[in-house]
Coordinates of C-alpha atoms in Angstrom, one line a residue:
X1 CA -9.3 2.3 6.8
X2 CA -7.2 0.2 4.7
X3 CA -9.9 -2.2 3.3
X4 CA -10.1 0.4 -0.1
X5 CA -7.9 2.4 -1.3
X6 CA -6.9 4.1 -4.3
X7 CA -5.5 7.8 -3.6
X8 CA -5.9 7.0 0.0
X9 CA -3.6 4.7 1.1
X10 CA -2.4 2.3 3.5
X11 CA -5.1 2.2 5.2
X12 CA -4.5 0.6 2.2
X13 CA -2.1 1.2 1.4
X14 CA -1.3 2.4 -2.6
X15 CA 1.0 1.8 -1.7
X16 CA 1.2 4.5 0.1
X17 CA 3.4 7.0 -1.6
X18 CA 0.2 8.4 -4.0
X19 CA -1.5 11.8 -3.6
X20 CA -4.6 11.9 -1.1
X21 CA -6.5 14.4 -2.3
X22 CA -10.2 15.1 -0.9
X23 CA -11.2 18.4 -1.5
X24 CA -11.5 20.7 -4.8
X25 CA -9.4 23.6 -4.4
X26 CA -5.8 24.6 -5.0
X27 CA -3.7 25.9 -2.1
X28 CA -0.3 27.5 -3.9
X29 CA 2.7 27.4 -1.4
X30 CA 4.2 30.5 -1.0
X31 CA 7.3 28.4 -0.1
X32 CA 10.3 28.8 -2.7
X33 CA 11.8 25.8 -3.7
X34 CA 15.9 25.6 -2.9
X35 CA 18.3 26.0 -5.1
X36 CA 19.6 22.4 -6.4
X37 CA 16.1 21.5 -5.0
X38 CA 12.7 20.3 -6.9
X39 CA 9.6 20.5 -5.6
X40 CA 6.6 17.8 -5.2
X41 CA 3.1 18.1 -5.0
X42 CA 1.6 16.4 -1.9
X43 CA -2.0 16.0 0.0
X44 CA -2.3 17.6 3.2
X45 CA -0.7 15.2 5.6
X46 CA -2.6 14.2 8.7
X47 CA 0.2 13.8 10.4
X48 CA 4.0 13.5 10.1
X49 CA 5.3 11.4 12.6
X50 CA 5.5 7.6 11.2
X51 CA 3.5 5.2 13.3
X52 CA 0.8 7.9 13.5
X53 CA 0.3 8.4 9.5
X54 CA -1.6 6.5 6.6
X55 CA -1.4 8.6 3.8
X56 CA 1.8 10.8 4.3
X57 CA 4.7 8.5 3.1
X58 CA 6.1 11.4 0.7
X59 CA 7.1 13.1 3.7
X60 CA 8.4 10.1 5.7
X61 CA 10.5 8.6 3.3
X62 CA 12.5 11.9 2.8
X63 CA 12.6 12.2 6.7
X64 CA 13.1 8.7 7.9
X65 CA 15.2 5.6 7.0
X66 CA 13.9 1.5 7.1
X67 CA 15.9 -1.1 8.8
X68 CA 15.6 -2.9 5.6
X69 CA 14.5 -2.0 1.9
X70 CA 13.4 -4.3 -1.0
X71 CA 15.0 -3.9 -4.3
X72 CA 13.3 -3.9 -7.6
X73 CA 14.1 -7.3 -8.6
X74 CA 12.6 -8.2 -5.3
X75 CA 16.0 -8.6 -3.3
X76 CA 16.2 -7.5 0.7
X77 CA 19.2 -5.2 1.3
X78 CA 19.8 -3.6 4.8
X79 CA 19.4 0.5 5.6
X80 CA 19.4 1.3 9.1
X81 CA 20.2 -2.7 10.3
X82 CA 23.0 -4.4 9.5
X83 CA 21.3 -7.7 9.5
X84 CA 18.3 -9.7 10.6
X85 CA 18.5 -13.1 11.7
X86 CA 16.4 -15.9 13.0
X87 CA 17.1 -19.6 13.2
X88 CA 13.5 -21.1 13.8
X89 CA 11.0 -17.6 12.2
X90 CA 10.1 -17.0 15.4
X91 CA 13.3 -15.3 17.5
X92 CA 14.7 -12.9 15.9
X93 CA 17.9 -10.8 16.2
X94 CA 17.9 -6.6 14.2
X95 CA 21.9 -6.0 14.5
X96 CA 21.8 -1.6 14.0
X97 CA 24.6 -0.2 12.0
X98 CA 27.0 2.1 14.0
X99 CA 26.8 5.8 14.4
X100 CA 23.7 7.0 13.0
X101 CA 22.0 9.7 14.2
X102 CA 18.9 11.3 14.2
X103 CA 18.5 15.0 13.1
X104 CA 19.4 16.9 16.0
X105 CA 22.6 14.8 16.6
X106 CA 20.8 12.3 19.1
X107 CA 22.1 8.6 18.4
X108 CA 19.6 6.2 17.0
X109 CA 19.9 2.6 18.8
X110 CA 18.0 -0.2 19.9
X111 CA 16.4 1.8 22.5
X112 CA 15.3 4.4 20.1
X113 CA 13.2 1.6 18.1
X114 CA 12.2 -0.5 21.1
X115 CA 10.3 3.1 22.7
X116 CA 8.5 3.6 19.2
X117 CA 6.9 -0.1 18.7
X118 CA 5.6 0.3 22.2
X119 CA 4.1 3.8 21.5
X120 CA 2.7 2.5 18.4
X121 CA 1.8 -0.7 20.1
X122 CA 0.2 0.9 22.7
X123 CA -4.0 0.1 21.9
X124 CA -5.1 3.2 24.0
X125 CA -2.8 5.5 22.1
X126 CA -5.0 4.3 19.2
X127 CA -2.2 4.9 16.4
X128 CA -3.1 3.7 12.6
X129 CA -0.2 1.4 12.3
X130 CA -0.8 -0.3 15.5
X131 CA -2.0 -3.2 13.5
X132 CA 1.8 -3.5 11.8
X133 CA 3.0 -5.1 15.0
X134 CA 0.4 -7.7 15.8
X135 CA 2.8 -10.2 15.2
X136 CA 5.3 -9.5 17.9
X137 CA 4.3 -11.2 21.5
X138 CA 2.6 -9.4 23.8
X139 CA 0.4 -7.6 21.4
X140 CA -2.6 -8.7 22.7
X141 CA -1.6 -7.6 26.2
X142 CA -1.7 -4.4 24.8
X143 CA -4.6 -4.3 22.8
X144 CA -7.1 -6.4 25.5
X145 CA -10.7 -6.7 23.8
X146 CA -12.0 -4.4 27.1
X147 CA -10.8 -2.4 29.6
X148 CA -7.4 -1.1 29.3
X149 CA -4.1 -2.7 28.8
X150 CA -2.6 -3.3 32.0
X151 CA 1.2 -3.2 30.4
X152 CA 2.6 -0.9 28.3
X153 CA 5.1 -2.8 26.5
X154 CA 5.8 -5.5 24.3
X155 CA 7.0 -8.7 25.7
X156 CA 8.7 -9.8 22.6
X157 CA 10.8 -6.9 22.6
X158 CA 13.8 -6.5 24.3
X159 CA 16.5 -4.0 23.8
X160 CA 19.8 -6.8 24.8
X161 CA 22.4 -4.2 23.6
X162 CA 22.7 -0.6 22.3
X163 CA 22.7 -1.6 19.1
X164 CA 20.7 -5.1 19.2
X165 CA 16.8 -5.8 19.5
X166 CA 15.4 -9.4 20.5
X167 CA 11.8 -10.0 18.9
X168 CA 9.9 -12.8 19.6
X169 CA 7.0 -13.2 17.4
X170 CA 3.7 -15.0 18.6
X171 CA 4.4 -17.7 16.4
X172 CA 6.5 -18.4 13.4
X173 CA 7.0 -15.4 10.5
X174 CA 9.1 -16.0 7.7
X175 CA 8.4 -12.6 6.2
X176 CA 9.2 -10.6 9.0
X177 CA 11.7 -9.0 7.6
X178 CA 10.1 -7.5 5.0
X179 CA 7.5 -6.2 7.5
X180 CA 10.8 -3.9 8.5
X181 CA 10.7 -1.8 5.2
X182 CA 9.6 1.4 3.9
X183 CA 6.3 1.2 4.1
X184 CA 5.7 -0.4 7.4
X185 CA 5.7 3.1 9.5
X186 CA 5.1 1.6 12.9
X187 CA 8.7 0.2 12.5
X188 CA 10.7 3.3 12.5
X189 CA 12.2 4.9 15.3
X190 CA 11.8 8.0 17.5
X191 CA 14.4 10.2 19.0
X192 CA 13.5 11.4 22.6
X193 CA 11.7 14.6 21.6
X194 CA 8.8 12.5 20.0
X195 CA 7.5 11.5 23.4
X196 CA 8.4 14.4 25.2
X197 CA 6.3 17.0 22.9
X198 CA 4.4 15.2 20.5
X199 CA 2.2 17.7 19.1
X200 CA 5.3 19.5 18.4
X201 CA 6.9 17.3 16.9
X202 CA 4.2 15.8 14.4
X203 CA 4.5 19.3 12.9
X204 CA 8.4 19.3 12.8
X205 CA 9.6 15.6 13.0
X206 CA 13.3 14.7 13.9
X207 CA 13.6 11.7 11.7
X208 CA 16.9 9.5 10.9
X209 CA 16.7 10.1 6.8
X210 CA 18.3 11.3 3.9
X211 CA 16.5 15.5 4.6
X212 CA 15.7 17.3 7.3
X213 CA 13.2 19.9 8.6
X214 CA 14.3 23.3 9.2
X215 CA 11.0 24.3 9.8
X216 CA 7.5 23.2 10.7
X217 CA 5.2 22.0 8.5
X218 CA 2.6 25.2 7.3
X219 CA -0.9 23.3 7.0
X220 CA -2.2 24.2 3.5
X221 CA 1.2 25.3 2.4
X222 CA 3.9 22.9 3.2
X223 CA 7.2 22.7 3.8
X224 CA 11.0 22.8 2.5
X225 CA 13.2 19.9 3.1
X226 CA 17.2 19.7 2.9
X227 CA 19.9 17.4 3.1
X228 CA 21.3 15.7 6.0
X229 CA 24.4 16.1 5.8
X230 CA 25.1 13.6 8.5
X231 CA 23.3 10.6 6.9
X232 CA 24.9 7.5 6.7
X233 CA 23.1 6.0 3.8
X234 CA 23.4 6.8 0.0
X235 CA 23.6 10.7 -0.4
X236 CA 21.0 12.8 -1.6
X237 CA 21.1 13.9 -5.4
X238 CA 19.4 17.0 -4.5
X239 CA 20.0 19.8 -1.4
X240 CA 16.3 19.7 -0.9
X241 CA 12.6 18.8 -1.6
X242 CA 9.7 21.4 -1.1
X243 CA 6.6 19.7 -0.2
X244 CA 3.7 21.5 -1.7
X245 CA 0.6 21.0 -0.5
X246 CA -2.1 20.6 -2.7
X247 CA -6.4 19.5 -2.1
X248 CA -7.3 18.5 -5.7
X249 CA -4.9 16.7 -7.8
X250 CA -6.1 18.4 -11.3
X251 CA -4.5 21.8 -10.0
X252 CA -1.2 19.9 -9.5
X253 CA -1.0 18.7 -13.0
X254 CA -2.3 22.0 -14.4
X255 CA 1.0 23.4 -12.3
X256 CA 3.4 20.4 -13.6
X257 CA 2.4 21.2 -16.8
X258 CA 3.4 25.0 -16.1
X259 CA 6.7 24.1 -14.9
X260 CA 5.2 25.8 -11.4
X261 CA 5.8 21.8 -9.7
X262 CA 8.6 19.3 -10.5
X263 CA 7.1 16.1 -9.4
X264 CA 3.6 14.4 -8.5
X265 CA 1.7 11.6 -9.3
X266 CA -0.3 11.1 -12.2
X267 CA -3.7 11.5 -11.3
X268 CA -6.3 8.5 -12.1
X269 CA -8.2 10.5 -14.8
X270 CA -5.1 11.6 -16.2
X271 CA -3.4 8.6 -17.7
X272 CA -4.1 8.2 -20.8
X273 CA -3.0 11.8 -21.8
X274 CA 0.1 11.8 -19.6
X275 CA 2.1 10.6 -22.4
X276 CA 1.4 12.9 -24.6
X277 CA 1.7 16.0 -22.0
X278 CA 4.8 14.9 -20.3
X279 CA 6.6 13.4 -23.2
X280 CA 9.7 10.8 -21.7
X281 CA 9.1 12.2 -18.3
X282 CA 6.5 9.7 -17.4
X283 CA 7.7 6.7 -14.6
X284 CA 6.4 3.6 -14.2
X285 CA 6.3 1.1 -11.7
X286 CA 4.0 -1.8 -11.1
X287 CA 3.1 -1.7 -7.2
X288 CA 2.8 -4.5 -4.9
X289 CA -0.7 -3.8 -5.4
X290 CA -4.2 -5.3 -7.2
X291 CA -7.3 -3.9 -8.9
X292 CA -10.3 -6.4 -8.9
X293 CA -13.7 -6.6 -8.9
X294 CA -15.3 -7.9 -6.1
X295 CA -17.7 -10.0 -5.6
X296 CA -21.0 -10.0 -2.8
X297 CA -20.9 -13.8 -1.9
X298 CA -23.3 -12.9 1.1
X299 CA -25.6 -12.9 -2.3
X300 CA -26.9 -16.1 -3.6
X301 CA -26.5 -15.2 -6.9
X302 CA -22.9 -15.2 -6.6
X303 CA -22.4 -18.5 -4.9
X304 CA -21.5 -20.2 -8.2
X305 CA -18.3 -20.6 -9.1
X306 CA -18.6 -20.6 -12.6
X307 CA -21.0 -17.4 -12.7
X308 CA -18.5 -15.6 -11.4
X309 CA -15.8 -17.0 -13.6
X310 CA -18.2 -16.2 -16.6
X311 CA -18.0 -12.4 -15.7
X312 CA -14.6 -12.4 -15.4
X313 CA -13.5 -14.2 -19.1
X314 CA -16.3 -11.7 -20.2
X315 CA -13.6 -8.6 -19.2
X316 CA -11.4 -7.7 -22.4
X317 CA -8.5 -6.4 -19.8
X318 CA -6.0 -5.5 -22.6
X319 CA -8.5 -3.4 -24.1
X320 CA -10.1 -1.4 -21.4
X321 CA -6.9 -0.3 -19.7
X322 CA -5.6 1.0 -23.4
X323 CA -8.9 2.8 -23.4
X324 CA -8.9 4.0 -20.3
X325 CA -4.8 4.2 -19.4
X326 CA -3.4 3.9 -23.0
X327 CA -2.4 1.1 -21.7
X328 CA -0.1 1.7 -18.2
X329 CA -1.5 -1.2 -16.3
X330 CA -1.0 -5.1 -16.9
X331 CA -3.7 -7.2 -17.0
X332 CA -3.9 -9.7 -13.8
X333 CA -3.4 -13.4 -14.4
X334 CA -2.8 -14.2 -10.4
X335 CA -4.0 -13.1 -7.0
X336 CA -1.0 -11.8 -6.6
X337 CA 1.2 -8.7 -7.9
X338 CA 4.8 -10.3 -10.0
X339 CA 6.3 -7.0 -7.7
X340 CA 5.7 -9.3 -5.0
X341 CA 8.8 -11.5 -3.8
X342 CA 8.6 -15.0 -5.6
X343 CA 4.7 -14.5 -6.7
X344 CA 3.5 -16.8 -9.7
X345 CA 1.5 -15.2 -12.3
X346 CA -0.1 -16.5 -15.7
X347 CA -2.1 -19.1 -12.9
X348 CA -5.5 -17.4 -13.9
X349 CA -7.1 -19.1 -16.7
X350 CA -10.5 -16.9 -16.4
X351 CA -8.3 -14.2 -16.0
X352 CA -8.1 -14.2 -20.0
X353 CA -10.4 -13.1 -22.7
X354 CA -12.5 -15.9 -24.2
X355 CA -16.6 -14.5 -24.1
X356 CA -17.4 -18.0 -25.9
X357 CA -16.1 -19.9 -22.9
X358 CA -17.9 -17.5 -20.8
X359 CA -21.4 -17.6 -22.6
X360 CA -21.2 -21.3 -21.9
X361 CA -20.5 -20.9 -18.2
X362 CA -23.3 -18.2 -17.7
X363 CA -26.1 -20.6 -19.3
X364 CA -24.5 -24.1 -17.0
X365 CA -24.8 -21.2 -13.6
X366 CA -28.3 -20.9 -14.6
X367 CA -28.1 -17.8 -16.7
X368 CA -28.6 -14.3 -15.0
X369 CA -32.2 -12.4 -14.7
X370 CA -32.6 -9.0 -13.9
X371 CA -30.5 -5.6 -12.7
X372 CA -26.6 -6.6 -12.2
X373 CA -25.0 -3.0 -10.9
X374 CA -21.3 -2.2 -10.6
X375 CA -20.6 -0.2 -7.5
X376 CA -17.8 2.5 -7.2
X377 CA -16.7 5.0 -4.7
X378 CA -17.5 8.5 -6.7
X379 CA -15.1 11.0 -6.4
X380 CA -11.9 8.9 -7.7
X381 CA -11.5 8.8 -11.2
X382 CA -13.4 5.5 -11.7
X383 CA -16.2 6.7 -14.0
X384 CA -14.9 5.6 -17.0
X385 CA -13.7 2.0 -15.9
X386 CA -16.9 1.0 -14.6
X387 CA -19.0 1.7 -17.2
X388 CA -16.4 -0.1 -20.1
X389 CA -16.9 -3.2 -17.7
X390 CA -20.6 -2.7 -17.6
X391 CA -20.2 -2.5 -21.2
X392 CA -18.2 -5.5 -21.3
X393 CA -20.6 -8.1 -19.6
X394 CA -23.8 -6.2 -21.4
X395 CA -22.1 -6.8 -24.8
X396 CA -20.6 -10.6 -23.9
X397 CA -22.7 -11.9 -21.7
X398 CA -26.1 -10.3 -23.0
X399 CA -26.9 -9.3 -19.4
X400 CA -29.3 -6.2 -20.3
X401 CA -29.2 -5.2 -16.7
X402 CA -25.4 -4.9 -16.1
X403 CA -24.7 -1.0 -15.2
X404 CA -22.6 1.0 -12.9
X405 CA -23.4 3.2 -10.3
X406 CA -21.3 5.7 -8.3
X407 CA -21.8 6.4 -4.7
X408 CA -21.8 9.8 -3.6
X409 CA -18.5 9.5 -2.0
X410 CA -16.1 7.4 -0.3
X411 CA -17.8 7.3 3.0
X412 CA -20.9 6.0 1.6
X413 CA -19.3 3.1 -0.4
X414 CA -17.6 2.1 2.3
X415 CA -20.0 2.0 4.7
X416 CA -22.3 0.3 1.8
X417 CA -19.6 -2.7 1.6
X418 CA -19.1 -2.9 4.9
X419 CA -23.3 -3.3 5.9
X420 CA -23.1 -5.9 3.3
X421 CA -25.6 -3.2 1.1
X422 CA -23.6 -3.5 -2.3
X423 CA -25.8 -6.1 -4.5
X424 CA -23.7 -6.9 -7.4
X425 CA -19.4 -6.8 -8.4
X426 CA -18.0 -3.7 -6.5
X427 CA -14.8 -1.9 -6.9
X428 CA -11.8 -3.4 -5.2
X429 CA -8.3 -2.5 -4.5
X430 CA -5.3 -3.8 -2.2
X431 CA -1.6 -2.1 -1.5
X432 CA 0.8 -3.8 0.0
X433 CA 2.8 -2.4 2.7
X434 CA 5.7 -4.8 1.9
X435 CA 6.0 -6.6 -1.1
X436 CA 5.3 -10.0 0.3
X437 CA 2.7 -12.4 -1.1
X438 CA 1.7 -13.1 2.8
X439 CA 0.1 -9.4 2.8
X440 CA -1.9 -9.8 -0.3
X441 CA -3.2 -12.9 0.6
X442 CA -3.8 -12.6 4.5
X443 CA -5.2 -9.1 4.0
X444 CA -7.7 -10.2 1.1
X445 CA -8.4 -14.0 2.1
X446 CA -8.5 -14.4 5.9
X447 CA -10.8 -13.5 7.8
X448 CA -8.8 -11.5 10.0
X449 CA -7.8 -9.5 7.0
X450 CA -7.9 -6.0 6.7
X451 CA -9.5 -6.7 3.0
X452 CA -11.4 -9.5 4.2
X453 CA -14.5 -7.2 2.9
X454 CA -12.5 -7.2 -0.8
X455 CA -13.5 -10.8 -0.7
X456 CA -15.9 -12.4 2.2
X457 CA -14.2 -15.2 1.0
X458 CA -11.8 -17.9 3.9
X459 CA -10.9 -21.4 3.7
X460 CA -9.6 -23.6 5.9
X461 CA -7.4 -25.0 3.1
X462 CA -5.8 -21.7 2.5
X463 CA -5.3 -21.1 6.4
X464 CA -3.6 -23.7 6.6
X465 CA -1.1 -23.1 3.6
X466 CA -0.6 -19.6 4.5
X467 CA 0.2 -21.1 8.1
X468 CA 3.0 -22.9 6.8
X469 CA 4.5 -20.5 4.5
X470 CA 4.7 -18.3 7.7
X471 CA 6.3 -20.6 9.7
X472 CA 8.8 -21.9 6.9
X473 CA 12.3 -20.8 7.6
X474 CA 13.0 -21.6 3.6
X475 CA 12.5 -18.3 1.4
X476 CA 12.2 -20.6 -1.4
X477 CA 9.4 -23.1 0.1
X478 CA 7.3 -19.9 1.9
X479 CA 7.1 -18.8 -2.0
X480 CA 6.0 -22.0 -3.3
X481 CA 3.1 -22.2 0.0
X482 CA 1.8 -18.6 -0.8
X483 CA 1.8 -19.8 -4.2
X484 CA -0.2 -23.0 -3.7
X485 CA -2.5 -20.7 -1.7
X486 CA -3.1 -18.8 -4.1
X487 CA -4.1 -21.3 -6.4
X488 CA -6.1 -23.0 -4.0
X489 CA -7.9 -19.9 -3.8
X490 CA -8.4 -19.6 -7.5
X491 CA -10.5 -22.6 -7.5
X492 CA -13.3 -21.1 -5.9
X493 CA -12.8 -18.1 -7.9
X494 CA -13.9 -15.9 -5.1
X495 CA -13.1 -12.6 -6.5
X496 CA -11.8 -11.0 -10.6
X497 CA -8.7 -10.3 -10.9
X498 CA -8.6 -6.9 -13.3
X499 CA -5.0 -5.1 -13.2
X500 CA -1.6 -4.8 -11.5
X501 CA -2.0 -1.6 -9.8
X502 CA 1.0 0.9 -10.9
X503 CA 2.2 3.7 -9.5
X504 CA 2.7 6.9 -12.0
X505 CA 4.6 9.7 -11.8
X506 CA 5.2 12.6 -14.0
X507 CA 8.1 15.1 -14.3
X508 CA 9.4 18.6 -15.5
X509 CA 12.4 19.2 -17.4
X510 CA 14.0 20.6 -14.5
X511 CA 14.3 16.9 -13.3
X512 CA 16.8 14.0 -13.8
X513 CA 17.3 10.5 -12.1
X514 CA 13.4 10.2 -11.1
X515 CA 12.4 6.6 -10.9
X516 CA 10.3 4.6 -8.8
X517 CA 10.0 1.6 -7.0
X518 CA 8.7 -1.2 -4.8
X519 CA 7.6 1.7 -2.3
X520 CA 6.6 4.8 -5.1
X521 CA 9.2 7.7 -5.9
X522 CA 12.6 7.7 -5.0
X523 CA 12.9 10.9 -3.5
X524 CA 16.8 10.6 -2.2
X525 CA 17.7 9.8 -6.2
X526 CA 16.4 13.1 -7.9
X527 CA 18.4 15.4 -9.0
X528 CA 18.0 18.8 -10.8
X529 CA 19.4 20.5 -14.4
X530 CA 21.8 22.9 -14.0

């Protein structure tokens, strides 16, 4: 599900390019990795073919290329298409560049895309990312409420060339395009062979990326990558990645730290000692993504406003995360991420420090009385954080009661938030999928959001902004409409804003050229020490 996430996303999405990790022991690969190779420690995928994944994007973004990719100063730049046009937001015209190919040699056109947003489309075939294309027309046909579909592909698609695709969009989109990026798997194409074995090939996917698979994935072991040599976009820096498989994250930095694996992300608990154990091999990016603390507003107690703005000025940000991350996250001062295109920060006034102010507020909401527990998924690293901001509105706000509690596991918090069981703040979290300010704010603040249970918050106010930013066909005045949304949201203060997510990754020696951006590690840029 993508309402929570923090290892385990895009159902949200952490972006998605983290480690999902759910079990407690090591599995070492017995898979070498290549020469002029590095290898990268990975969670068990559930699957490997795109649309069907949620939690594998490691894998996909070796194998597979976007029509479109988003800079890290926020810019759009073309992959796969060579443009993407639309006069009114609605029609829309993806141009594909000429004489790519997939892995085996088959070409990838319009058809090859049109075939995979109808498989992924399909409701019956009941793929993860189906939801990714609920904008196109004809959607609904294929996802009826009951019964089955009676049509098995979109409407708004229609292949009018080899190399040109006509969408039409049930209504207006300015963001489309960046729906077409990295993250977005449903968007990527399939050659032939992914429809005419599938089992077969989510083991050993034929993709249209930068690497290749020689072999099939191993379950519990992984798998070795190399170089297409055939690929039309920028060239590898390495001749291969081996993917190795790991189920709990504290054996894969034990093994980084060993030398025995190149590449992985920092694990939660992890971060404030990853500086000192990886020493100028720690990367940093801040994610299109958002820590709060959420808020039950099916409660009562929480319908004031300015109790939950009290609890949030109570929140020393700046110090927690240096106590807890040694200070890798930002403190939030928006809704919205600043690696999201055109977002305004610094619009959060109770996003700062000021217990005073928030003393004041408490006693004008009527003052809290009795128990005031902070929920958490166990299992994820989050022990520490929740009891500093227990700590935090005990010590500021003189609420005896304030204490957090861990559920046993993932399952049981969400099923907890979900029944509308948790009775005080609760751990949230969004990833983006694509680093637009429409995602954050549909998913968290619409009621049709996929993180509608981050907030429980709507408005008709904000519907109606985040309408128009939608339908704009002005990059510039969609930014300033998301923006006003967000504000507009902020005066009801509906949920705390806590950090900018990040997403960390640490390095070996061995490595060189590792960064990271809007969509997590660039794998196609790493290169190894001779």
């Amino acid at each position: 599900m993508r309402r929570y996430s923090l290892l385990k996303t895009a159902v949200a999405g952490v972006a998605c390019t983290a480690l999902t990790v759910t079990g407690c022991a090591a599995t070492q690969s017995r898979i070498q990795t290549p020469e002029g190779g590095y290898s990268l420690a990975v969670g068990e995928p559930d699957h490997l073919t795109p649309g069907r994944t949620v939690v594998s994007m490691d894998q996909i973004h070796a194998l597979f290329a976007p029509l479109a990719t988003v800079s890290d100063s926020g810019k759009l730049s073309y992959v796969q298409a060579r443009s993407v046009t639309s006069r009114d937001s609605r029609h829309w015209t993806v141009q594909l560049r000429h004489g790519w190919t997939f892995h085996n040699g088959e070409p990838v056109t319009a058809r090859s895309y049109a075939d995979s947003w109808n498989r992924a489309a399909y409701g019956p075939n009941a793929w993860p990312t189906n939801g990714q294309l609920s904008g196109i027309e004809g959607f609904a046909a294929l996802n009826p409420a009951k019964g089955k579909p009676k049509k098995k592909r979109l409407s708004g698609v229609r292949v009018t060339g080899r190399y040109t695709l006509k969408v039409t969009l049930a209504a207006p989109d300015s963001q489309f395009p960046y729906q077409l990026t990295d993250n977005q798997g449903a968007f990527f194409p399939l050659p032939k062979s992914a429809f005419t074995d599938p089992a077969a090939y989510d083991r050993k996917p034929v993709g249209n990326g930068p690497f290749r698979m020689t072999k099939a994935w191993e379950r519990n072991r992984g798998a070795t990558v190399t170089a297409y040599r055939d690929y039309r976009g920028p060239k590898p820096a390495a001749t291969g990645i081996t993917f190795k498989s790991y189920t709990d994250l504290g054996t894969a930095y034990t093994d980084a730290l060993a030398g025995n694996t190149d590449v992985l992300a920092a694990p939660v608990d992890k971060l404030g000692q990853v500086g000192r154990d990886f020493p100028g091999r720690v990367h940093r990016y801040e994610a299109p993504s958002m820590e709060m603390l959420s808020l039950p507003l099916y409660d009562k107690r929480y319908r004031d406003p300015d109790l939950r703005r009290a609890l949030s000025l109570a929140i020393n940000r700046k110090a927690v995360d240096k106590a807890m991350t040694g200070g890798l996250n930002t403190p939030a001062s928006s809704l919205v991420p600043p690696a999201e295109v055109g977002a305004e920060t610094g619009v959060c006034d109770e996003c700062r420090y000021d217990p005073e102010r928030a003393r004041k507020l408490l006693k004008k909401a009527g003052g809290w009385h009795g128990p005031m527990v902070l929920t958490y998924p166990g299992g994820q690293g989050l022990d520490d954080l929740y009891q500093a901001l227990a700590n935090q509105l005990r010590q500021n706000l003189g609420i005896d009661g304030a204490r957090a509690q861990a559920t046993a596991d993932w399952a049981e918090f969400s099923e907890k938030v979900i029944g509308k069981k948790v009775t005080g703040p609760f751990y949230g979290h969004w990833g983006a999928l694509y680093p637009s300010m429409q995602n954050t704010l549909r998913g968290i603040y619409t009621k049709t959001g996929d993180c509608f249970t981050c907030s429980f918050y709507s408005h008709p106010d904000v519907d109606k902004l985040l309408s128009r930013a939608d339908s704009s066909t002005s990059p510039g005045r969609a930014a300033r409409l998301y923006n006003d949304a967000q504000k507009r949201i902020l005066k009801d203060f509906p949920t705390i804003p806590l950090f900018y997510g990040s997403y960390v990754y640490v390095s070996t020696e061995r490595v060189s050229g590792a960064s990271i951006g809007p969509f997590g590690l660039r794998l196609a840029g790493i290169g190894v020490e001779p």
